[in-house]
Short mmCIF file of C-alpha atoms in Angstrom, two decimals:
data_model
loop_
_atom_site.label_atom_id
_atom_site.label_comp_id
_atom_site.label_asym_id
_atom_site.label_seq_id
_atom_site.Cartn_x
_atom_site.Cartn_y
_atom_site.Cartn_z
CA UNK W 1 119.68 128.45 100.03
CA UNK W 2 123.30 129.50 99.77
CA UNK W 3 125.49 128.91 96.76
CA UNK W 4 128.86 129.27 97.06
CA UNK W 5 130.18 132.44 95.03
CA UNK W 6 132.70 129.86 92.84
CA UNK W 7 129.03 128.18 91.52
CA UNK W 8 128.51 130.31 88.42
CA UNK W 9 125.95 128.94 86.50
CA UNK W 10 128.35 128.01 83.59
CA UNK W 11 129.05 124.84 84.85
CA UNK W 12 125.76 123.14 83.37
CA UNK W 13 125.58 121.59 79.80
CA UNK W 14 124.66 123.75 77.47
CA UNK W 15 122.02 121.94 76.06
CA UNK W 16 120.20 123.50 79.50
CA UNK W 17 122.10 126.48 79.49
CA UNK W 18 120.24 126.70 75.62
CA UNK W 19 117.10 126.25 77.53
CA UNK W 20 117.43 128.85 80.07
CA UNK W 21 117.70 131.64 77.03
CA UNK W 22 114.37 132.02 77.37
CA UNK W 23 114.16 133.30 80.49
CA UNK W 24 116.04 136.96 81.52
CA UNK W 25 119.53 137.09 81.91
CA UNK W 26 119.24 137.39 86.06
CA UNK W 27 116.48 135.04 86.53
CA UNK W 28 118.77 132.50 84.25
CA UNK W 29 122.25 132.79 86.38
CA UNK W 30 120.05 131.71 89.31
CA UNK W 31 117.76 128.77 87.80
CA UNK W 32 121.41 127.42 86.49
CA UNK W 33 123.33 128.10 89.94
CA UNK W 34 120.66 126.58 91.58
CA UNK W 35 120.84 123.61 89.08
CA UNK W 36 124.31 123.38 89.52
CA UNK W 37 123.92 122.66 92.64
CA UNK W 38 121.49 119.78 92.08
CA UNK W 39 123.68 118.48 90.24
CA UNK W 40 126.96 118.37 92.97
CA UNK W 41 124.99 117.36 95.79
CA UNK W 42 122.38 114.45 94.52
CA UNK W 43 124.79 111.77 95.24
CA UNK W 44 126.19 112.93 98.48
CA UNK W 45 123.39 114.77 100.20
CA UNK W 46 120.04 114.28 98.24
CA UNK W 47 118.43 115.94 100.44
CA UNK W 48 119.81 119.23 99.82
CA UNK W 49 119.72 118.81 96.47
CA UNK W 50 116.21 118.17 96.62
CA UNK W 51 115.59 121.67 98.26
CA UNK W 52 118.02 123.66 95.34
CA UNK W 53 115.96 121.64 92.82
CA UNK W 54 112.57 123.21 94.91
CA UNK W 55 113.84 126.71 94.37
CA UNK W 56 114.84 126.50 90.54
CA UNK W 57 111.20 124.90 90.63
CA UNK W 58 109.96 127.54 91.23
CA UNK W 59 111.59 130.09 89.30
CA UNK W 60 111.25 128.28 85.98
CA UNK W 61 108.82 125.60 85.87
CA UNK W 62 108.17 126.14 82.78
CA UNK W 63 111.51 124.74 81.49
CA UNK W 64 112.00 120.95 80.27
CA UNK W 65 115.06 120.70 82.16
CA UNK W 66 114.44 122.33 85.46
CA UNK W 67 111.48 120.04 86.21
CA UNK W 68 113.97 117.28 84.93
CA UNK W 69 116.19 118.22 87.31
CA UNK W 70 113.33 118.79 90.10
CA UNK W 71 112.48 115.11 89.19
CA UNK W 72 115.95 113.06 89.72
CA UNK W 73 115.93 115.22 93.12
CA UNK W 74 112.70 113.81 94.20
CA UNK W 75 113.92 110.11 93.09
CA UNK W 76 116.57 110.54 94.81
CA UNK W 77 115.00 110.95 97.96
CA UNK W 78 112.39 108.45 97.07
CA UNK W 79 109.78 110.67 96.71
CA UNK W 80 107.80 108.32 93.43
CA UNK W 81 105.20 110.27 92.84
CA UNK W 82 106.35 113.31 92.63
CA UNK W 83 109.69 112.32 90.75
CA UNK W 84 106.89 110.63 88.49
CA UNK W 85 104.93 113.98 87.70
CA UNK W 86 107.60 115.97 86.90
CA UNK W 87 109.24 113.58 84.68
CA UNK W 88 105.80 113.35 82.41
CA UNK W 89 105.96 116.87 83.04
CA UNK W 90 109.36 116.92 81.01
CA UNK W 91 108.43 114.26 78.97
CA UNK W 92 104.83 116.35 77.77
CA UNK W 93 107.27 119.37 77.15
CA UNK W 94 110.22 117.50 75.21
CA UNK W 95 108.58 114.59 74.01
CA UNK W 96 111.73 112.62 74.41
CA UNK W 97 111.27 109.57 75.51
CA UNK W 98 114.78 109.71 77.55
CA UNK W 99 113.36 109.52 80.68
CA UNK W 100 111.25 105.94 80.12
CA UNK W 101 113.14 103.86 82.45
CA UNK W 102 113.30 106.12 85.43
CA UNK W 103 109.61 106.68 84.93
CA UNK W 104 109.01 102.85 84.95
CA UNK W 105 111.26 102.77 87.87
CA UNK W 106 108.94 105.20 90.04
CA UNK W 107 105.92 102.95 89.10
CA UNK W 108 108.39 99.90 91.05
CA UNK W 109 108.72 102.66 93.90
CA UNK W 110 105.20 103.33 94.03
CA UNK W 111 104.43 99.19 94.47
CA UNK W 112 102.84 98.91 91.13
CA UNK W 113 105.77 96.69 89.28
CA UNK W 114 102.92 95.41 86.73
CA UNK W 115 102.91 98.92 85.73
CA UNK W 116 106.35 99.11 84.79
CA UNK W 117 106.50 95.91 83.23
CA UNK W 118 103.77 97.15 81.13
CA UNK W 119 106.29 99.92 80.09
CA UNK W 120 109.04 97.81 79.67
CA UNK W 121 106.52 96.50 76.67
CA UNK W 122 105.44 99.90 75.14
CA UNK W 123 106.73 100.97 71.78
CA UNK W 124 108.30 103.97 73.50
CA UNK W 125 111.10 101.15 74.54
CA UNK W 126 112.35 100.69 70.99
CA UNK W 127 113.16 104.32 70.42
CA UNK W 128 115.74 104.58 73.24
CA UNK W 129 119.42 104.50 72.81
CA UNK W 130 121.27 101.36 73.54
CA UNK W 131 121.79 102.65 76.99
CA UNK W 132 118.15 103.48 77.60
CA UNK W 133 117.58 99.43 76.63
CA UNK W 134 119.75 98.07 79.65
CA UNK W 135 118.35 100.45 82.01
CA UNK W 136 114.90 99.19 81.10
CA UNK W 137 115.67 95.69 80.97
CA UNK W 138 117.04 96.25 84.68
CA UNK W 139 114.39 98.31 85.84
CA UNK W 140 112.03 95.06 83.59
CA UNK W 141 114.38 92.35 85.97
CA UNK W 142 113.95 94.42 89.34
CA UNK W 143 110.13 94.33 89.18
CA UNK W 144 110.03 90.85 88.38
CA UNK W 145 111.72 90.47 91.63
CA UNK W 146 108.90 92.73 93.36
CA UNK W 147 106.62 90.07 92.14
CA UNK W 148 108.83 86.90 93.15
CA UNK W 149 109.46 86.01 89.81
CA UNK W 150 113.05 85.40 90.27
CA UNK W 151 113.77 82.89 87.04
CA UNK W 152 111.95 85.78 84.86
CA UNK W 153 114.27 88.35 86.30
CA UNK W 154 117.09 85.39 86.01
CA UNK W 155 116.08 85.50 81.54
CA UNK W 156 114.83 89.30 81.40
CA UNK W 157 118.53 90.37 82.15
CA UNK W 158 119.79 87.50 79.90
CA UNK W 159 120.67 89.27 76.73
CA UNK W 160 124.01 90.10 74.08
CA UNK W 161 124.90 93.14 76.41
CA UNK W 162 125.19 90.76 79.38
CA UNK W 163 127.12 88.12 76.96
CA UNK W 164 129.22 90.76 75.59
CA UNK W 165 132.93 91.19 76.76
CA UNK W 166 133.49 95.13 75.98
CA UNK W 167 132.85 97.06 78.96
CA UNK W 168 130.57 99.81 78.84
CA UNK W 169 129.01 102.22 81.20
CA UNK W 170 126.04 100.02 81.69
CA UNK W 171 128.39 96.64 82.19
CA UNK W 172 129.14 96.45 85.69
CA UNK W 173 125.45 97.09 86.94
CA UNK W 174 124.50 94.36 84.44
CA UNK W 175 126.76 92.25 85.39
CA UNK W 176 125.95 92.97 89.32
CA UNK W 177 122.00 92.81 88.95
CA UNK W 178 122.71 88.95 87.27
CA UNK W 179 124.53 88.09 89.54
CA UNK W 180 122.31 89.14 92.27
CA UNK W 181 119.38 87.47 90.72
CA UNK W 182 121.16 84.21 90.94
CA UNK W 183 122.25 84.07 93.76
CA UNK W 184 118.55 84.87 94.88
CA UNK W 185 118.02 82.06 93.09
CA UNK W 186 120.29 79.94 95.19
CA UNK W 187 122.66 79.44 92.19
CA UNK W 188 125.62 80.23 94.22
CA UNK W 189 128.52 78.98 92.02
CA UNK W 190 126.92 81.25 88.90
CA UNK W 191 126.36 84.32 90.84
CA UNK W 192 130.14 84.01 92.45
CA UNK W 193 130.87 84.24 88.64
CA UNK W 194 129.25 87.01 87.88
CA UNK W 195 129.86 89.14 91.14
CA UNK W 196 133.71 88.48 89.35
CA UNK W 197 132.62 89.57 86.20
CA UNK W 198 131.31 92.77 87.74
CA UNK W 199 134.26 93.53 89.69
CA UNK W 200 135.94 93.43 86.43
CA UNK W 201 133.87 96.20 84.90
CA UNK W 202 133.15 98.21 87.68
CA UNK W 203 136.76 100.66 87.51
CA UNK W 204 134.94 103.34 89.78
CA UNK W 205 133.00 101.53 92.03
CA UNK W 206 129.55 102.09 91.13
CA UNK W 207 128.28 98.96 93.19
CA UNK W 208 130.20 96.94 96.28
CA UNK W 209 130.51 93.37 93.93
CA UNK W 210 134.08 93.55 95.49
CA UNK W 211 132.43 92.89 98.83
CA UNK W 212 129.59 90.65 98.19
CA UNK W 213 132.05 88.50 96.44
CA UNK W 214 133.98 88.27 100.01
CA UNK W 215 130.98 88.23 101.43
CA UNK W 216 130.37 84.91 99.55
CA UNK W 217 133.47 83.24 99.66
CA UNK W 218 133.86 83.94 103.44
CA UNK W 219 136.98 85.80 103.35
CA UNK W 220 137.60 89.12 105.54
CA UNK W 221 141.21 90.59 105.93
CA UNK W 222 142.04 92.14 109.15
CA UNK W 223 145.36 93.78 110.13
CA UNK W 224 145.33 94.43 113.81
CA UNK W 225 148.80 96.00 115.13
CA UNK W 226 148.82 96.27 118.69
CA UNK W 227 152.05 97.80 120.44
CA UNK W 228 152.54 97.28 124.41
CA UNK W 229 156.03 98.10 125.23
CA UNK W 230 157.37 95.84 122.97
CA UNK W 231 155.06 93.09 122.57
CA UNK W 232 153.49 93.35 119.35
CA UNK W 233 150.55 90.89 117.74
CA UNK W 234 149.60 91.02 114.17
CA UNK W 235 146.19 89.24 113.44
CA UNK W 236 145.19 88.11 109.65
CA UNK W 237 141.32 86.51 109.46
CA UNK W 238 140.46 84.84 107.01
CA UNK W 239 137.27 82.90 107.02
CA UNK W 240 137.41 80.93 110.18
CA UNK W 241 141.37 80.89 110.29
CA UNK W 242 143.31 83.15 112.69
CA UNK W 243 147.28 83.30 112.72
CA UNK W 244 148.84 85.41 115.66
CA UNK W 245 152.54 86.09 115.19
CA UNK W 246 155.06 87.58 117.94
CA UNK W 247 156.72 91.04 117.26
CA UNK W 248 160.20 88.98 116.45
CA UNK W 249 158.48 86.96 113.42
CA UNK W 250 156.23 90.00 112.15
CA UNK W 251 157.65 93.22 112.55
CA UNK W 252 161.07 93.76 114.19
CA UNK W 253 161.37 97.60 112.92
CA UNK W 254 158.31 97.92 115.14
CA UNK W 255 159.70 96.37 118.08
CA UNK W 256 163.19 98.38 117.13
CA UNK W 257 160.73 101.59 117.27
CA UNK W 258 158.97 101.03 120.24
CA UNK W 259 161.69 100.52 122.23
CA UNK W 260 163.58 103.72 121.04
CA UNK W 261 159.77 105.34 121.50
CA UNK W 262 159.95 104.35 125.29
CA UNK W 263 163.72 104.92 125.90
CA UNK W 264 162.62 108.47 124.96
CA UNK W 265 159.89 109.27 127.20
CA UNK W 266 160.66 106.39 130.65
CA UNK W 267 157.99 108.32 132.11
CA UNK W 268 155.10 107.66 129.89
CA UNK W 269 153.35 104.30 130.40
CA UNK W 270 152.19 104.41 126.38
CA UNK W 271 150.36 102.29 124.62
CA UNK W 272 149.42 102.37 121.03
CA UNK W 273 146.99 100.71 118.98
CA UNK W 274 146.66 101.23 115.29
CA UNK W 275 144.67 99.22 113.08
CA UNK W 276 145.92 98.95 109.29
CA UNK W 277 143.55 98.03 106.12
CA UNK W 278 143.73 99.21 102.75
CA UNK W 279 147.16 101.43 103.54
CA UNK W 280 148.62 98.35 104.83
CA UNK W 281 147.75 96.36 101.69
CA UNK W 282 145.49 93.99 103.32
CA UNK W 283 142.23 94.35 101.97
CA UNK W 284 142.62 91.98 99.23
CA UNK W 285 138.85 91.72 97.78
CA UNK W 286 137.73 90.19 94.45
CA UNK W 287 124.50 98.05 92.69
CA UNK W 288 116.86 99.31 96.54
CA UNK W 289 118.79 96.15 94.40
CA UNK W 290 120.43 97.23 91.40
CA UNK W 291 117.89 98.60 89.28
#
């Protein structure tokens, strides 16, 4: 597989990078470029990450992190099983228990949500970090949902994170899997709330709560600008309501444009249509479920 020559190797943590000391100084630069390239592509192109995390698979299995890494890879392809083995893999060789919650989550992936459940009750729970908690209480929530049990995913996610009002990593997928659940649950009014709440938290868009609340309040915003000679028809939607303008009411620089554009070129029978959205400032809007 080719890595670019700016991918050194240095870019990984060096918690790994401690790792790979145990392996020679050649066969490390290319585990670590490898995993570095994991790492870039998993959200944009799992697949390809999946086949860099093959290839530093093979080269040092024998290292906690690499079959870690080979692990999120085949998650995020939604390969279950095999994202499950090397996780215990990692888990056997680390004995953290880090990786409980994604483990639980391949169980969900691999139809056996009484399985993770089961997790979600081990002892292992209690020695993760506060982070670790959430995403087991969400992974907990999204397999009562396999099972149809939406009023025990409704009180599983029900807890002081939820309540609290600091924002943390965790807080908009919190937020967003509540919400979510209630709505499922036909408690509209509730989960508008807490799609809200979620926009709120979510300050690099980690789930689409900005649309689902549109979605739910029936608003879409659509600039259409449509210049023919020098008629011109702006278009604004908003549920069920459409309001068409002239050029004279709406936009008389564009009309003032047009007609210089045409005085220019007589022989050109021109038309242009451009559609505006976010650039024009009219998206106005106010994350498998979120597991």
């Amino acid at each position: 597989m080719p890595i670019p020559d700016d991918v050194t190797g240095d870019e990984i943590d060096k918690d790994v990078r401690q790792e790979l000391q145990s392996l020679p100084k050649g066969l490390a630069e290319d585990v670590s470029r490898n995993l570095v390239m994991v790492a870039k592509l998993i959200d944009e192109d799992p697949e390809q990450a999946y086949e860099y995390a093959k290839i530093a698979l093979r080269l040092a299995s024998r290292v906690a992190a690499v079959r870690e890494a080979a692990g999120f890879a085949a998650y995020a392809n939604q390969k279950f099983s095999e994202a499950l083995a090397e996780f215990r893999a990692a888990r056997r060789m680390t004995g953290s228990v880090e990786l409980w919650p994604v483990m639980a989550d391949c169980e969900r992936g691999l139809g056996r949500p009484e399985k993770a459940l089961d997790m979600a009750g081990a002892p292992e729970v209690h020695k993760l970090d506060k982070a670790g908690q959430v995403e087991m209480r969400l992974v907990a929530a999204g397999a009562r949902r396999d099972m149809d049990q939406i009023d025990a995913a409704i009180v599983t996610l029900q807890s002081p994170e939820l309540a609290s009002n600091s924002v943390q990593p965790w807080t908009a997928r919190l937020r967003y899997a509540y919400a979510d659940a209630l709505l499922a649950a036909g408690r509209e009014d509730e989960a508008r709330e807490w799609f809200a709440k979620a926009v709120e938290a979510d300050k690099d868009g980690s789930t689409d709560a900005s649309d689902r609340l549109a979605e739910m309040d029936g608003v879409e915003f659509v600039d259409a600008l449509r210049i023919d000679d020098v008629e011109v028809e702006t278009e604004v939607e908003s549920g069920d309501d459409t309001v068409a303008e002239p050029v004279e009411a709406v936009a008389p620089e564009v009309k003032a444009d047009a007609a210089e554009a045409k005085a220019e070129a007589p022989e050109t029978d021109a038309e242009i249509t451009g559609e505006a959205g976010a650039d024009a400032g009219a998206d106005v809007a106010v994350e498998r479920d979120e597991d």
